[in-house]
Short mmCIF file of C-alpha atoms in Angstrom, two decimals:
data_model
loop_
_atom_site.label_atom_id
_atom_site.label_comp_id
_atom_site.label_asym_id
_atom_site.label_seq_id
_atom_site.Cartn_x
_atom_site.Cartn_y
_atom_site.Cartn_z
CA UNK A 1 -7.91 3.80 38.65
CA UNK A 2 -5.88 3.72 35.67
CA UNK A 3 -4.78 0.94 33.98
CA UNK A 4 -2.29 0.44 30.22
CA UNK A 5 -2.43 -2.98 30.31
CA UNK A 6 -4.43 -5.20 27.65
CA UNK A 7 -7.09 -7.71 29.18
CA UNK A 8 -6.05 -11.75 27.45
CA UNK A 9 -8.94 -10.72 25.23
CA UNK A 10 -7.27 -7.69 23.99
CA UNK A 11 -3.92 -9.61 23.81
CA UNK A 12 -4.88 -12.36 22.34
CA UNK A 13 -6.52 -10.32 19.46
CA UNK A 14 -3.32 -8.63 18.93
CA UNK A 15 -1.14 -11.57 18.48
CA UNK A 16 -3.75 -12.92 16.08
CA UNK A 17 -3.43 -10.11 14.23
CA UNK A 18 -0.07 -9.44 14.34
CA UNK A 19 0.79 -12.86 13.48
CA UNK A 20 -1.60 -12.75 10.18
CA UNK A 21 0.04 -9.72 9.43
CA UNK A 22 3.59 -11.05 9.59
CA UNK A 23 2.88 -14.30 7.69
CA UNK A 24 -0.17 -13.03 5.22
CA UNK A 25 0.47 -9.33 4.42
CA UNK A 26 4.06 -8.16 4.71
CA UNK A 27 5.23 -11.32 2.48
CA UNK A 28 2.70 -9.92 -0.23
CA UNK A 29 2.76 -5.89 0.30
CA UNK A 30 5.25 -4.92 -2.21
CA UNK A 31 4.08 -7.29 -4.52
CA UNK A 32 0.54 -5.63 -4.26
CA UNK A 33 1.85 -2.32 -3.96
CA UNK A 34 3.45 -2.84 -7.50
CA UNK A 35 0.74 -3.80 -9.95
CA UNK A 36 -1.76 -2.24 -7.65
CA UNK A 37 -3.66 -5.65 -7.71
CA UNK A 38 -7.05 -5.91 -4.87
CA UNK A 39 -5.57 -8.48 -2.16
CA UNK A 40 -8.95 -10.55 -2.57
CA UNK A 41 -7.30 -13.58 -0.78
CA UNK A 42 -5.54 -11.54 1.93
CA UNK A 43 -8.75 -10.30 2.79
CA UNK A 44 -10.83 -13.47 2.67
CA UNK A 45 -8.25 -14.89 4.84
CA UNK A 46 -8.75 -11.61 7.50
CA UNK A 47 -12.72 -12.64 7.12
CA UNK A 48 -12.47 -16.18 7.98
CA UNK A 49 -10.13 -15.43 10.98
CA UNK A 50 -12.76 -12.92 12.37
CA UNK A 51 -10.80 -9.93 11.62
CA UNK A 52 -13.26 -7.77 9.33
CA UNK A 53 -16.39 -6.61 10.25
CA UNK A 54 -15.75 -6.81 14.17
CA UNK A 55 -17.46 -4.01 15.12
CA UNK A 56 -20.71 -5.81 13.78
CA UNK A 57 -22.91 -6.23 17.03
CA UNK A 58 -22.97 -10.10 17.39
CA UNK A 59 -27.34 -9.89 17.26
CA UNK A 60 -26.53 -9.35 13.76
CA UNK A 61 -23.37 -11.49 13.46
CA UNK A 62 -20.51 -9.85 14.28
CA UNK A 63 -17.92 -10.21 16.79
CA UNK A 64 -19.00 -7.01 18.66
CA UNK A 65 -15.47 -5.89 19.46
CA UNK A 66 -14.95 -1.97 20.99
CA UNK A 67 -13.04 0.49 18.92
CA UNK A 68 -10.24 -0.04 21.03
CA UNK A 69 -10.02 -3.60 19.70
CA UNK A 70 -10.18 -2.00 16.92
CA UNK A 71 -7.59 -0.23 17.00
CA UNK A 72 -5.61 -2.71 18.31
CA UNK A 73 -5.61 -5.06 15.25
CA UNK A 74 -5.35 -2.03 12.99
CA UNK A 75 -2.19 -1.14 14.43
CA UNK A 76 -0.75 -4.58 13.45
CA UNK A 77 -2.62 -4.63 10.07
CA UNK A 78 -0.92 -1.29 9.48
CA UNK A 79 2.19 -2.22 10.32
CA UNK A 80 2.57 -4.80 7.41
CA UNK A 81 0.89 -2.99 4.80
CA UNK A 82 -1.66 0.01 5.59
CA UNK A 83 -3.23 -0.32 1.58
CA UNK A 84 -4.17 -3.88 2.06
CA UNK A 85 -5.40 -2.56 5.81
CA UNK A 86 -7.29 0.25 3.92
CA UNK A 87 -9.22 -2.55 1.42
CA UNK A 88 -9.92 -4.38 4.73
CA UNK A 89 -11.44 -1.82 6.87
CA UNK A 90 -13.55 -0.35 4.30
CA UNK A 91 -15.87 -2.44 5.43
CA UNK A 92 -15.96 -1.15 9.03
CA UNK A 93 -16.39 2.57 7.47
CA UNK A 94 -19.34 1.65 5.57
CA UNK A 95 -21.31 -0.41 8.28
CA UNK A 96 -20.66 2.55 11.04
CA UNK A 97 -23.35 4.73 9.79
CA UNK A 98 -25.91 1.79 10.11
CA UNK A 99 -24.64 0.34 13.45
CA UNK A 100 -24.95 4.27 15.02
CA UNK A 101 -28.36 4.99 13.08
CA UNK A 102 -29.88 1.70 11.45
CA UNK A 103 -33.09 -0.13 12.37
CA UNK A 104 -33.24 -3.61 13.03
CA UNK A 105 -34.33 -4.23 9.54
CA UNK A 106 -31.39 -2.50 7.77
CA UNK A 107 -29.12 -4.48 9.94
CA UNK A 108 -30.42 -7.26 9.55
CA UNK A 109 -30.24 -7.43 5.81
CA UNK A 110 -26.88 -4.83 5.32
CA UNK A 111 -24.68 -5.84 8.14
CA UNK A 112 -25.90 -9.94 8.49
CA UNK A 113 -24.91 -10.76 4.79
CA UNK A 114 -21.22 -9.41 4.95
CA UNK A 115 -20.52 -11.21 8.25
CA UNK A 116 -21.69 -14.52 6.65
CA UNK A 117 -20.74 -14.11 3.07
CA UNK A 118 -17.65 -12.55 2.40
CA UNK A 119 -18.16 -9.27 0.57
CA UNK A 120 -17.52 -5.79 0.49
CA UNK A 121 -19.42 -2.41 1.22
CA UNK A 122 -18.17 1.37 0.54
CA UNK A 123 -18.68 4.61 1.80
CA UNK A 124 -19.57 6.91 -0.82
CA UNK A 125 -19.69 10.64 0.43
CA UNK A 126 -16.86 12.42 -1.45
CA UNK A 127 -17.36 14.31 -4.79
CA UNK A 128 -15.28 16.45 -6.52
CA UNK A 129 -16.83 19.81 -5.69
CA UNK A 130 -17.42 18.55 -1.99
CA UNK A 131 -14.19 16.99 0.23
CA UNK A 132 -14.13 18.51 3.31
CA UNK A 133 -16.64 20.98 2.39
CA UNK A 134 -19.96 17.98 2.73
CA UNK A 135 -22.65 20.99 2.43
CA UNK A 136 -21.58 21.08 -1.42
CA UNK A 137 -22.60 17.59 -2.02
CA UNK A 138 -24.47 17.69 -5.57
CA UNK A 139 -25.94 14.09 -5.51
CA UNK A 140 -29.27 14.21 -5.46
CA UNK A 141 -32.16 12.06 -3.82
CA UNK A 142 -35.95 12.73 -5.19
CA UNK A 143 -38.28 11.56 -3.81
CA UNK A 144 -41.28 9.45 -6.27
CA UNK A 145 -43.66 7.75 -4.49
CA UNK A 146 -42.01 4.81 -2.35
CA UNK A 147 -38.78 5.52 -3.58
CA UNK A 148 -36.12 7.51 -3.64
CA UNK A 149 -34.19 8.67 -7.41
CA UNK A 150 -30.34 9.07 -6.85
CA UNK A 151 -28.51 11.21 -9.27
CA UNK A 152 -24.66 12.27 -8.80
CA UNK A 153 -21.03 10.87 -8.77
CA UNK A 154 -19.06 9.92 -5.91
CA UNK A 155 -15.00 10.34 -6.33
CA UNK A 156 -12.12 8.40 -4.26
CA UNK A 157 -14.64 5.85 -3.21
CA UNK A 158 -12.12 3.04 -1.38
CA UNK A 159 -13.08 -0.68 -2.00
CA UNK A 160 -15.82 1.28 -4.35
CA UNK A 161 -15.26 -0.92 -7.26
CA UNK A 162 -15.79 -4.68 -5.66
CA UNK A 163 -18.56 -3.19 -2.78
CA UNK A 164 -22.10 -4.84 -2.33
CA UNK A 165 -23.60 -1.67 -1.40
CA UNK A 166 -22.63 1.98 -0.54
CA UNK A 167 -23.98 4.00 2.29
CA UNK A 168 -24.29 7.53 0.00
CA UNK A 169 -24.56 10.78 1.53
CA UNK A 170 -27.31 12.55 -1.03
CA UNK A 171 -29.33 15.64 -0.96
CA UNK A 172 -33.17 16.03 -0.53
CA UNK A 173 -34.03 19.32 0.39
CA UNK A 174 -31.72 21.78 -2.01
CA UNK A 175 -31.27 25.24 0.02
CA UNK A 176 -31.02 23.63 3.52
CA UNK A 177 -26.89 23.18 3.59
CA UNK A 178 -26.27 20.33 6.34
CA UNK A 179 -30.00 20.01 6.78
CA UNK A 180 -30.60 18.95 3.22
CA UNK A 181 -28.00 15.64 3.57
CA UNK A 182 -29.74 12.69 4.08
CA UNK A 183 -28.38 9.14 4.45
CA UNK A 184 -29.11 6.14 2.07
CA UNK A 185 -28.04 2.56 1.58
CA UNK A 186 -27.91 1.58 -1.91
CA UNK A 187 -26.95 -2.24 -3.27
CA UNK A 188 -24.39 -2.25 -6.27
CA UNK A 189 -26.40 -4.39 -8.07
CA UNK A 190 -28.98 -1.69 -9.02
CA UNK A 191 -29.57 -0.57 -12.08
CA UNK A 192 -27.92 2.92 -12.86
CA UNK A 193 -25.08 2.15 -10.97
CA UNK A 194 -21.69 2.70 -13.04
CA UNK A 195 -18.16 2.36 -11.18
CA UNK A 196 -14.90 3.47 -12.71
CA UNK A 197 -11.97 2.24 -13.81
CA UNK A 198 -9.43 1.97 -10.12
CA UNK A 199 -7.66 5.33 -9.40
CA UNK A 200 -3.91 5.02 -9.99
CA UNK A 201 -2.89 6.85 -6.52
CA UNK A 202 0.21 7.89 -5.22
CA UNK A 203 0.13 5.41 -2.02
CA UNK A 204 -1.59 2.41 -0.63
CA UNK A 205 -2.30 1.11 -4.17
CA UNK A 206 -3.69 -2.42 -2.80
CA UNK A 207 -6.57 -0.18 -1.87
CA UNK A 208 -9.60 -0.40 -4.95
CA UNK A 209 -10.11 3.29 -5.37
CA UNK A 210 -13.26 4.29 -7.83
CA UNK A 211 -15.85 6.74 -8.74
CA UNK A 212 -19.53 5.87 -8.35
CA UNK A 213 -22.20 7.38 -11.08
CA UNK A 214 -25.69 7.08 -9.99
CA UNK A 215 -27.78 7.64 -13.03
CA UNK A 216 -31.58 7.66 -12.13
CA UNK A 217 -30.73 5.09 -9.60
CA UNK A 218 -34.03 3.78 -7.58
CA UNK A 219 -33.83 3.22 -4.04
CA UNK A 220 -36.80 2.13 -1.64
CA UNK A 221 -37.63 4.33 1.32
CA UNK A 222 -36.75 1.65 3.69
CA UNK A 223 -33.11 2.68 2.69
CA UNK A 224 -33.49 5.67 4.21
CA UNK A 225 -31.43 6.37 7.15
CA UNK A 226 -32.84 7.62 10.44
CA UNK A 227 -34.88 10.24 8.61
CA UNK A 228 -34.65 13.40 5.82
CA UNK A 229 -32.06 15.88 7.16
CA UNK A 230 -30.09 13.32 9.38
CA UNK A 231 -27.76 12.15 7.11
CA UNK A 232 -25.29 14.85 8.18
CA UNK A 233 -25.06 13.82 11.99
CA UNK A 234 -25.38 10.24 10.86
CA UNK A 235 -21.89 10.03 8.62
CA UNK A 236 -20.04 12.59 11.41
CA UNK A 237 -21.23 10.65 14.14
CA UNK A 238 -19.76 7.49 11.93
CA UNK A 239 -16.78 9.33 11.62
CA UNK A 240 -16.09 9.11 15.81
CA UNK A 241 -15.58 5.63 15.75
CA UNK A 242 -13.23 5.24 12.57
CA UNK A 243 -11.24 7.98 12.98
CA UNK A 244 -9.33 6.26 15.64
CA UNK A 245 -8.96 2.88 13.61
CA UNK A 246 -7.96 4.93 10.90
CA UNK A 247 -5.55 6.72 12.89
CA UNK A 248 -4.32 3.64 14.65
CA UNK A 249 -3.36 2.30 11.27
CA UNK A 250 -1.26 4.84 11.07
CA UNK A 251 0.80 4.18 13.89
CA UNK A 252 1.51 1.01 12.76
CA UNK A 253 2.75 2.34 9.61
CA UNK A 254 5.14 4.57 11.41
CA UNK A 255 6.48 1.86 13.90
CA UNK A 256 7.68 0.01 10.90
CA UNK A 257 9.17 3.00 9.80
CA UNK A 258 10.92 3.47 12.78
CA UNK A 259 11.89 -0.24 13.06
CA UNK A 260 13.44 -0.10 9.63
CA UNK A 261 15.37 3.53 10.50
CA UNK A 262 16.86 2.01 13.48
CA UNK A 263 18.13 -1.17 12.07
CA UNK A 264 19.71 0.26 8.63
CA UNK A 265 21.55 2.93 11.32
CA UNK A 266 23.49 0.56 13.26
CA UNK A 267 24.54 -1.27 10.06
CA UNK A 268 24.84 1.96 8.17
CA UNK A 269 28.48 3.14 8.86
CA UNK A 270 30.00 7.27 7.65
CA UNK A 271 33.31 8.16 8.81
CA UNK A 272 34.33 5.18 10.61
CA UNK A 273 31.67 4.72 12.84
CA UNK A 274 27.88 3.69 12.91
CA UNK A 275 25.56 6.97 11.89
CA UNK A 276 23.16 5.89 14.96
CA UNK A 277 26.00 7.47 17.06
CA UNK A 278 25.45 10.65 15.31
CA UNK A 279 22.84 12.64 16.88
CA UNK A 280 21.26 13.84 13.84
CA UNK A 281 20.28 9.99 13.57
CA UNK A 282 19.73 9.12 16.63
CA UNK A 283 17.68 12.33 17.94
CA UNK A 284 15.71 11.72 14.83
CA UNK A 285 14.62 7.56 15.74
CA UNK A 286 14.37 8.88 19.52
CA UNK A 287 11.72 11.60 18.33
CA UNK A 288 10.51 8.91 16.51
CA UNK A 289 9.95 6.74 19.42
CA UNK A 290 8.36 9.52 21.79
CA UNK A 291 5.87 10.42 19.03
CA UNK A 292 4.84 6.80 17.58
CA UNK A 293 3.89 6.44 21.64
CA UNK A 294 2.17 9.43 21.67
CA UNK A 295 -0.06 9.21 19.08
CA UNK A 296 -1.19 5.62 20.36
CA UNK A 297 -1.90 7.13 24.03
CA UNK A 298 -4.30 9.38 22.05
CA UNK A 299 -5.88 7.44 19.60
CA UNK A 300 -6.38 4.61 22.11
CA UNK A 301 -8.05 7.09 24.59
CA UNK A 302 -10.48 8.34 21.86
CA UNK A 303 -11.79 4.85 21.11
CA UNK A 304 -11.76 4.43 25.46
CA UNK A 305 -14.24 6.82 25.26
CA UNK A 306 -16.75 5.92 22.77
CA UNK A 307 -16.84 2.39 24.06
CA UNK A 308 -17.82 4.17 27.40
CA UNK A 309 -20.40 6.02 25.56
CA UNK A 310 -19.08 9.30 25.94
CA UNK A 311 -18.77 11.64 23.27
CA UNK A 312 -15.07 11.51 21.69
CA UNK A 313 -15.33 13.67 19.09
CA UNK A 314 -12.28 16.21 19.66
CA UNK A 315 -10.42 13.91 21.01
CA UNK A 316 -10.95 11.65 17.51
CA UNK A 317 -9.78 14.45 16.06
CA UNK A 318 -7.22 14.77 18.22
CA UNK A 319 -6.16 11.25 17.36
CA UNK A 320 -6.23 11.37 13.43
CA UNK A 321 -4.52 14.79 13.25
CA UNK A 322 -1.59 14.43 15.18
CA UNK A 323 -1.00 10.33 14.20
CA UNK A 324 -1.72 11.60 10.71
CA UNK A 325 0.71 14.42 11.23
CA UNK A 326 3.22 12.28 12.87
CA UNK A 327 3.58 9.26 10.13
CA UNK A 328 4.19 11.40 7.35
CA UNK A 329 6.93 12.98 9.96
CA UNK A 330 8.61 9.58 10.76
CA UNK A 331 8.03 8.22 7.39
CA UNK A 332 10.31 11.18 5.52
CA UNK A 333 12.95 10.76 8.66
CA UNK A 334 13.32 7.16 7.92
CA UNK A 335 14.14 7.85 4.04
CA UNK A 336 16.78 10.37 5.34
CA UNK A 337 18.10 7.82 7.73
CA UNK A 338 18.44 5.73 5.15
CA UNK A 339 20.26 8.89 2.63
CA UNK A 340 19.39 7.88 -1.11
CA UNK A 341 19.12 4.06 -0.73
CA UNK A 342 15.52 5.65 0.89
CA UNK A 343 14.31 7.39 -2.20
CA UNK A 344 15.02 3.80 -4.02
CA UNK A 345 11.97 1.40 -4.48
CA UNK A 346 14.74 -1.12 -3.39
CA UNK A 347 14.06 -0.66 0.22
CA UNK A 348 11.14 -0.32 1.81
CA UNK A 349 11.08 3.35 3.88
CA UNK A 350 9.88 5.15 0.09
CA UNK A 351 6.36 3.03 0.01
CA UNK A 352 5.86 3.55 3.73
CA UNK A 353 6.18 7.45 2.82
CA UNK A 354 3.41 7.15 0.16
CA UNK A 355 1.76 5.38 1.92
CA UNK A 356 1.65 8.03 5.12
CA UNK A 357 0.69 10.76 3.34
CA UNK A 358 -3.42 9.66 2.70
CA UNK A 359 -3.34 9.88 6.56
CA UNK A 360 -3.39 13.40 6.07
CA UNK A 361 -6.60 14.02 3.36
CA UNK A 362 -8.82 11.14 4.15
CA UNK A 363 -11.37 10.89 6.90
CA UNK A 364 -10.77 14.49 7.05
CA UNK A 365 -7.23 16.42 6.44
CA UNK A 366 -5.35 17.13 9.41
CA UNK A 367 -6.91 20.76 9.05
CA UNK A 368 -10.31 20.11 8.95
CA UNK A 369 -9.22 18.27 12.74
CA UNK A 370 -7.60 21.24 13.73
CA UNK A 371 -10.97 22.86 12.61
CA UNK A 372 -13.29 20.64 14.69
CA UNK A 373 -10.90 21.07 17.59
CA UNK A 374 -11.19 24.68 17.80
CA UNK A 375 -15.36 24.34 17.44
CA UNK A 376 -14.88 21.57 20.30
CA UNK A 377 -13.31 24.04 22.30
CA UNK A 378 -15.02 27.13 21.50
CA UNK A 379 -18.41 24.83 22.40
CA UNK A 380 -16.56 24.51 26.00
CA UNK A 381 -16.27 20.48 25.66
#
């Protein structure tokens, strides 16, 4: 049996969230989009409504929500601002690698604190030698006795900047390529730690974008995740369930889009009558339309699976590459809908095209999907 339809659970979540989104983040998103400014309140309000940190398993806190819930409050969250989204669900990306991998212990004291406290965390794997390409990572983790010595610098490190601790992809065994990744949690407050000045980026500026130096940076051994070697397996596997709330975000972005294209073309008038009657308009917002549903159908079934415990990994990628794809599509219609009132920071359609095209580089560019699609299918899954 089949069934599209939310449980009251599932609905309920989504009017919560799409009701904070209306009232709390679209009121503020241009304001934040502007001077770039961290929405510290915005997300303190999303904490104390239960809307961070809900994949947390409730042993250790949480609210123990599926991807799919996930992804259903993402979608809203994206749909009012997808940088203030981005500073929210920073969080989620950081704690995956220690819900899939972590002991009790590291859960306890990593994943407890930021569901009672209000806080931050970060994942820092990115460098500037190593994107897409993780086997390049030059961080460094030596081992000394009961600890581990970090060495490196982390680049584009979201939420990096106001974080409690990173998980940190470093190496340990030079030589090995994948095999020499290893998986660490490190606290902020450590000595050696240096963060950045914020990134000035092109789109979803709310976001607190940093580098990370680690300079001789100790870390215990009970920091350590899973074991040497694993680190690899632990951040991809991490990457199957927030690729689809990442991807979901995106969606929302592109329904607003779409929402704002189809309301300036039945005002808009050329030549005596409304350009949504023109089918260079209207073929555009019904592609639009067929797409945005699309890309939810997939994304949705990729976090079905995982919460089923099946593997979902090309169809993740199946998810983020084509919703990725499609909201920098709809995004650069709706500024052409709108003719050269879109390129104007006046309206609204130029920020959600800035804001689209991250969808495309982070959690892995739309070709490194393609890429993991073809090894899915080569692999027969």
């Amino acid at each position: 049996m089949i069934d599209f339809s939310l449980s009251p659970e599932q609905t309920k979540l989504q009017q919560k969230a799409r009701e904070f989104a209306k009232n709390e983040i679209a009121p503020k998103a241009a304001y934040h989009d502007k001077t770039g400014e961290f929405p510290r309140d915005i997300c303190r309000k999303a904490w104390e409504l239960g809307l961070m940190n809900t994949h947390v398993p409730k042993e250790y806190g949480g609210a123990g929500l599926g991807v799919l819930e996930g992804c259903i409050a993402a979608e809203e969250i994206g749909a009012a601002c997808t940088g203030i989204g981005t500073a929210m669900e920073a969080n989620g990306l950081a704690e995956a690698p220690i819900i899939v991998a972590g002991n009790d212990d590291q859960k306890r004291r990593f994943l407890t604190p930021l569901c009672k406290n209000f806080g931050f965390a970060a994942y820092a794997v990115t460098e500037p030698e190593a994107g897409s390409d993780v086997a390049r990572i030059q961080t460094s983790a030596r081992r000394i006795g009961d600890e581990y010595v970090l060495n490196g610098t982390k680049w584009w490190i979201t939420d990096g900047g106001v974080a409690s601790w990173y998980f940190v992809l470093a190496n340990t065994d030079p030589g090995k390529g994948y095999q020499s990744l290893s998986g660490f949690i490190v606290p902020a407050d450590t000595p050696g730690i240096v963060r950045g000045p914020k990134e000035q980026n092109m789109g979803q500026r709310a976001s607190n974008t940093v580098r990370v130096t680690f300079e001789d940076v100790k870390i215990p051994k009970e920091n350590l995740l899973g074991k040497e070697g694993e680190g690899f397996r632990i951040a991809m596997a991490a990457f199957d369930h927030t690729r689809p709330l990442v991807s979901a975000a995106s969606v929302g972005l592109a329904r607003t889009a779409m929402e704002h294209a189809l309301n300036y073309s039945r005002k808009r008038k050329a030549f005596g009558r409304s350009i949504l009657s023109y089918e260079g308009i209207s073929f555009k917002i019904a592609d639009m339309a067929m797409e945005i549903d699309a890309a939810r159908f997939l994304v949705w079934h990729a976090a079905w699976l995982i919460d089923h415990g099946m593997r979902n990994t090309k169809q993740a990628a199946f998810g983020k590459a084509f919703a990725a794809d499609m909201a920098m599509r709809v995004t650069t219609d709706a500024v052409q809908c709108f003719g050269g009132y879109g390129y104007s920071q006046e309206y609204p359609v130029e920020k959600l095209m800035r804001d689209a095209k991250v969808y495309q580089i982070y959690e892995g560019t739309s070709q490194i999907q393609r890429t993991i699609i073809t090894a899915e299918l080569l692999r027969g899954r």
